[in-house]
PDB file of C-alpha atoms in Angstrom:
ATOM      1  CA  UNK A   1      76.317 107.504  72.651  1.00 93.00           C
ATOM      2  CA  UNK A   2      79.691 108.794  73.846  1.00 96.00           C
ATOM      3  CA  UNK A   3      81.919 106.503  75.900  1.00 97.00           C
ATOM      4  CA  UNK A   4      84.475 108.041  78.227  1.00 98.00           C
ATOM      5  CA  UNK A   5      87.177 105.553  79.285  1.00 98.00           C
ATOM      6  CA  UNK A   6      89.580 106.298  82.129  1.00 98.00           C
ATOM      7  CA  UNK A   7      92.935 104.518  82.002  1.00 98.00           C
ATOM      8  CA  UNK A   8      95.534 103.973  84.704  1.00 98.00           C
ATOM      9  CA  UNK A   9      97.993 101.148  85.345  1.00 97.00           C
ATOM     10  CA  UNK A  10      96.134  98.377  87.192  1.00 97.00           C
ATOM     11  CA  UNK A  11      92.551  99.660  86.941  1.00 98.00           C
ATOM     12  CA  UNK A  12      92.274  99.211  90.698  1.00 98.00           C
ATOM     13  CA  UNK A  13      92.844 102.706  92.166  1.00 97.00           C
ATOM     14  CA  UNK A  14      92.807 105.905  90.104  1.00 98.00           C
ATOM     15  CA  UNK A  15      90.666 104.931  87.123  1.00 98.00           C
ATOM     16  CA  UNK A  16      87.890 103.235  89.162  1.00 98.00           C
ATOM     17  CA  UNK A  17      87.760 106.306  91.418  1.00 98.00           C
ATOM     18  CA  UNK A  18      87.611 108.580  88.363  1.00 98.00           C
ATOM     19  CA  UNK A  19      84.913 106.408  86.799  1.00 98.00           C
ATOM     20  CA  UNK A  20      82.797 106.568  89.964  1.00 98.00           C
ATOM     21  CA  UNK A  21      83.281 110.305  90.417  1.00 98.00           C
ATOM     22  CA  UNK A  22      82.449 111.185  86.821  1.00 98.00           C
ATOM     23  CA  UNK A  23      79.476 108.860  86.674  1.00 96.00           C
ATOM     24  CA  UNK A  24      78.030 110.522  89.783  1.00 96.00           C
ATOM     25  CA  UNK A  25      78.711 114.026  88.415  1.00 95.00           C
ATOM     26  CA  UNK A  26      77.145 113.544  84.980  1.00 95.00           C
ATOM     27  CA  UNK A  27      74.306 115.988  84.386  1.00 94.00           C
ATOM     28  CA  UNK A  28      70.896 114.261  84.137  1.00 92.00           C
ATOM     29  CA  UNK A  29      70.578 115.582  80.569  1.00 91.00           C
ATOM     30  CA  UNK A  30      73.519 113.382  79.568  1.00 94.00           C
ATOM     31  CA  UNK A  31      71.961 110.119  80.786  1.00 88.00           C
ATOM     32  CA  UNK A  32      71.250 108.913  77.256  1.00 90.00           C
ATOM     33  CA  UNK A  33      74.376 110.532  75.796  1.00 93.00           C
ATOM     34  CA  UNK A  34      77.370 109.464  77.903  1.00 97.00           C
ATOM     35  CA  UNK A  35      78.618 106.224  79.438  1.00 97.00           C
ATOM     36  CA  UNK A  36      81.702 105.923  81.619  1.00 98.00           C
ATOM     37  CA  UNK A  37      84.099 103.003  82.049  1.00 98.00           C
ATOM     38  CA  UNK A  38      87.734 102.318  82.878  1.00 98.00           C
ATOM     39  CA  UNK A  39      90.639 100.010  82.094  1.00 98.00           C
ATOM     40  CA  UNK A  40      94.312  99.558  82.916  1.00 97.00           C
ATOM     41  CA  UNK A  41      97.481  99.249  80.868  1.00 96.00           C
ATOM     42  CA  UNK A  42      98.676  96.390  83.120  1.00 96.00           C
ATOM     43  CA  UNK A  43      95.395  95.235  84.665  1.00 97.00           C
ATOM     44  CA  UNK A  44      94.490  91.725  85.702  1.00 97.00           C
ATOM     45  CA  UNK A  45      91.002  91.151  84.313  1.00 97.00           C
ATOM     46  CA  UNK A  46      88.459  90.669  87.071  1.00 97.00           C
ATOM     47  CA  UNK A  47      90.520  92.067  89.963  1.00 98.00           C
ATOM     48  CA  UNK A  48      88.495  94.146  92.426  1.00 98.00           C
ATOM     49  CA  UNK A  49      89.198  97.782  93.156  1.00 98.00           C
ATOM     50  CA  UNK A  50      91.860  98.287  95.820  1.00 98.00           C
ATOM     51  CA  UNK A  51      90.310  98.131  99.286  1.00 98.00           C
ATOM     52  CA  UNK A  52      91.592 101.607 100.176  1.00 98.00           C
ATOM     53  CA  UNK A  53      90.061 103.003  96.975  1.00 98.00           C
ATOM     54  CA  UNK A  54      86.734 101.492  97.956  1.00 98.00           C
ATOM     55  CA  UNK A  55      87.131 102.902 101.479  1.00 98.00           C
ATOM     56  CA  UNK A  56      87.970 106.489 100.507  1.00 98.00           C
ATOM     57  CA  UNK A  57      85.240 106.592  97.889  1.00 98.00           C
ATOM     58  CA  UNK A  58      82.791 105.296 100.492  1.00 98.00           C
ATOM     59  CA  UNK A  59      83.778 108.176 102.758  1.00 98.00           C
ATOM     60  CA  UNK A  60      82.224 110.498 100.165  1.00 97.00           C
ATOM     61  CA  UNK A  61      79.183 108.300  99.495  1.00 97.00           C
ATOM     62  CA  UNK A  62      80.412 106.558  96.331  1.00 97.00           C
ATOM     63  CA  UNK A  63      80.272 102.767  96.070  1.00 97.00           C
ATOM     64  CA  UNK A  64      82.875 101.258  93.736  1.00 98.00           C
ATOM     65  CA  UNK A  65      82.941  97.874  95.500  1.00 98.00           C
ATOM     66  CA  UNK A  66      81.489  96.135  92.447  1.00 97.00           C
ATOM     67  CA  UNK A  67      84.277  97.354  90.154  1.00 98.00           C
ATOM     68  CA  UNK A  68      86.293  94.704  88.303  1.00 98.00           C
ATOM     69  CA  UNK A  69      89.487  95.544  86.461  1.00 98.00           C
ATOM     70  CA  UNK A  70      89.971  95.039  82.755  1.00 98.00           C
ATOM     71  CA  UNK A  71      93.021  95.282  80.563  1.00 97.00           C
ATOM     72  CA  UNK A  72      92.920  98.094  78.040  1.00 96.00           C
ATOM     73  CA  UNK A  73      92.926  96.796  74.470  1.00 95.00           C
ATOM     74  CA  UNK A  74      93.003  98.400  71.036  1.00 94.00           C
ATOM     75  CA  UNK A  75      89.296  97.542  70.741  1.00 95.00           C
ATOM     76  CA  UNK A  76      88.467  99.450  73.948  1.00 95.00           C
ATOM     77  CA  UNK A  77      90.509 102.444  72.798  1.00 95.00           C
ATOM     78  CA  UNK A  78      89.046 102.443  69.298  1.00 93.00           C
ATOM     79  CA  UNK A  79      85.439 102.225  70.528  1.00 95.00           C
ATOM     80  CA  UNK A  80      85.887 105.062  73.013  1.00 96.00           C
ATOM     81  CA  UNK A  81      84.830 108.588  72.190  1.00 96.00           C
ATOM     82  CA  UNK A  82      87.356 109.923  74.687  1.00 97.00           C
ATOM     83  CA  UNK A  83      90.156 108.162  76.574  1.00 97.00           C
ATOM     84  CA  UNK A  84      91.289 109.935  79.734  1.00 98.00           C
ATOM     85  CA  UNK A  85      94.719 108.888  81.007  1.00 98.00           C
ATOM     86  CA  UNK A  86      95.887 109.340  84.576  1.00 98.00           C
ATOM     87  CA  UNK A  87      99.584 109.735  83.679  1.00 98.00           C
ATOM     88  CA  UNK A  88     101.838 110.426  80.700  1.00 95.00           C
ATOM     89  CA  UNK A  89     103.052 106.811  80.793  1.00 96.00           C
ATOM     90  CA  UNK A  90      99.511 105.656  80.017  1.00 96.00           C
ATOM     91  CA  UNK A  91      99.337 107.965  76.993  1.00 93.00           C
ATOM     92  CA  UNK A  92     102.634 106.538  75.707  1.00 93.00           C
ATOM     93  CA  UNK A  93     101.452 102.971  76.270  1.00 91.00           C
ATOM     94  CA  UNK A  94      98.107 103.471  74.531  1.00 91.00           C
ATOM     95  CA  UNK A  95      99.679 105.268  71.574  1.00 89.00           C
ATOM     96  CA  UNK A  96     102.063 102.328  71.179  1.00 89.00           C
ATOM     97  CA  UNK A  97      99.198  99.822  71.304  1.00 85.00           C
ATOM     98  CA  UNK A  98      96.856 101.863  69.117  1.00 89.00           C
ATOM     99  CA  UNK A  99      98.685 104.217  66.747  1.00 84.00           C
ATOM    100  CA  UNK A 100      96.694 107.365  66.039  1.00 81.00           C
ATOM    101  CA  UNK A 101      94.677 107.098  69.245  1.00 79.00           C
ATOM    102  CA  UNK A 102      96.198 110.345  70.469  1.00 75.00           C
ATOM    103  CA  UNK A 103      93.472 112.153  68.578  1.00 82.00           C
ATOM    104  CA  UNK A 104      90.880 111.127  71.157  1.00 88.00           C
ATOM    105  CA  UNK A 105      93.046 110.815  74.283  1.00 95.00           C
ATOM    106  CA  UNK A 106      93.745 113.403  76.947  1.00 96.00           C
ATOM    107  CA  UNK A 107      95.691 113.520  80.173  1.00 97.00           C
ATOM    108  CA  UNK A 108      93.317 114.271  83.058  1.00 98.00           C
ATOM    109  CA  UNK A 109      95.807 116.484  84.900  1.00 98.00           C
ATOM    110  CA  UNK A 110      96.450 118.378  81.675  1.00 97.00           C
ATOM    111  CA  UNK A 111      93.020 119.986  82.005  1.00 98.00           C
ATOM    112  CA  UNK A 112      94.288 122.141  84.882  1.00 97.00           C
ATOM    113  CA  UNK A 113      96.674 124.817  83.580  1.00 95.00           C
ATOM    114  CA  UNK A 114      97.740 125.593  87.170  1.00 94.00           C
ATOM    115  CA  UNK A 115      99.211 122.112  87.783  1.00 95.00           C
ATOM    116  CA  UNK A 116     102.935 121.562  87.962  1.00 94.00           C
ATOM    117  CA  UNK A 117     102.716 117.764  87.628  1.00 95.00           C
ATOM    118  CA  UNK A 118     100.158 116.688  85.049  1.00 96.00           C
ATOM    119  CA  UNK A 119     100.092 113.095  86.337  1.00 97.00           C
ATOM    120  CA  UNK A 120      97.584 112.028  88.974  1.00 98.00           C
ATOM    121  CA  UNK A 121      99.746 110.377  91.655  1.00 97.00           C
ATOM    122  CA  UNK A 122      99.340 106.614  91.968  1.00 98.00           C
ATOM    123  CA  UNK A 123      98.359 105.737  95.555  1.00 98.00           C
ATOM    124  CA  UNK A 124      98.984 101.975  95.180  1.00 96.00           C
ATOM    125  CA  UNK A 125     100.952 100.709  98.151  1.00 94.00           C
ATOM    126  CA  UNK A 126     100.547 104.048  99.912  1.00 97.00           C
ATOM    127  CA  UNK A 127      98.718 105.199 102.996  1.00 98.00           C
ATOM    128  CA  UNK A 128      95.056 105.999 103.454  1.00 98.00           C
ATOM    129  CA  UNK A 129      96.014 109.663 103.091  1.00 98.00           C
ATOM    130  CA  UNK A 130      97.619 108.916  99.699  1.00 98.00           C
ATOM    131  CA  UNK A 131      94.317 107.427  98.529  1.00 98.00           C
ATOM    132  CA  UNK A 132      92.359 110.386  99.867  1.00 98.00           C
ATOM    133  CA  UNK A 133      94.730 112.773  98.095  1.00 98.00           C
ATOM    134  CA  UNK A 134      94.285 110.881  94.798  1.00 98.00           C
ATOM    135  CA  UNK A 135      90.491 110.872  95.224  1.00 98.00           C
ATOM    136  CA  UNK A 136      90.400 114.583  95.967  1.00 98.00           C
ATOM    137  CA  UNK A 137      92.718 115.390  93.066  1.00 98.00           C
ATOM    138  CA  UNK A 138      90.536 113.389  90.681  1.00 98.00           C
ATOM    139  CA  UNK A 139      87.383 115.007  92.101  1.00 98.00           C
ATOM    140  CA  UNK A 140      88.816 118.474  91.395  1.00 97.00           C
ATOM    141  CA  UNK A 141      89.752 117.473  87.859  1.00 98.00           C
ATOM    142  CA  UNK A 142      86.321 115.917  87.243  1.00 96.00           C
ATOM    143  CA  UNK A 143      84.754 119.382  87.224  1.00 93.00           C
ATOM    144  CA  UNK A 144      87.191 120.476  84.529  1.00 97.00           C
ATOM    145  CA  UNK A 145      86.557 117.258  82.617  1.00 98.00           C
ATOM    146  CA  UNK A 146      82.792 117.851  82.593  1.00 96.00           C
ATOM    147  CA  UNK A 147      83.313 121.226  80.939  1.00 95.00           C
ATOM    148  CA  UNK A 148      85.749 119.667  78.449  1.00 97.00           C
ATOM    149  CA  UNK A 149      83.270 116.892  77.541  1.00 97.00           C
ATOM    150  CA  UNK A 150      80.427 119.406  77.133  1.00 95.00           C
ATOM    151  CA  UNK A 151      82.522 121.517  74.792  1.00 95.00           C
ATOM    152  CA  UNK A 152      84.040 118.639  72.821  1.00 94.00           C
ATOM    153  CA  UNK A 153      80.747 116.841  72.226  1.00 95.00           C
ATOM    154  CA  UNK A 154      78.450 119.881  72.193  1.00 93.00           C
ATOM    155  CA  UNK A 155      76.454 118.710  75.213  1.00 92.00           C
ATOM    156  CA  UNK A 156      74.432 121.033  77.473  1.00 87.00           C
ATOM    157  CA  UNK A 157      76.320 121.829  80.665  1.00 73.00           C
ATOM    158  CA  UNK A 158      75.907 124.337  83.437  1.00 64.00           C
ATOM    159  CA  UNK A 159      79.183 124.479  85.380  1.00 58.00           C
ATOM    160  CA  UNK A 160      79.301 125.091  89.089  1.00 51.00           C
TER     161      UNK A 160
END
């Protein structure tokens, strides 16, 4: 079983959206092969997803209302098959907490060679449009991530 863990700051906006989007996009053939979760470098355990994150995900038919934040720990990082960070600062933080973890961590925005800014913008405290932009950015990158996961773990994948 491969565990993909998304990491952002509070585990209330970007990483829960990424978790929901990837979970919904997983090919049926991966059902027994891949699990998806998320955590935050500065999360308050048990906090719900931000209301605007829940709202914009709901606009696309994804329900993340049951999400509860958790603080990323060395144990979470070490058990993961792949850690997907939303921003460079998260990579730095996780490498400091778990030396050597860089071997199984990637920056989500780094999968798109056309991007100027590799970080996925944090919508916290922003407008509804900021949350929609983050959701749509993550959705675009999810397609690239699926291909990356298929290649890295030798899983069957037919890209769209």
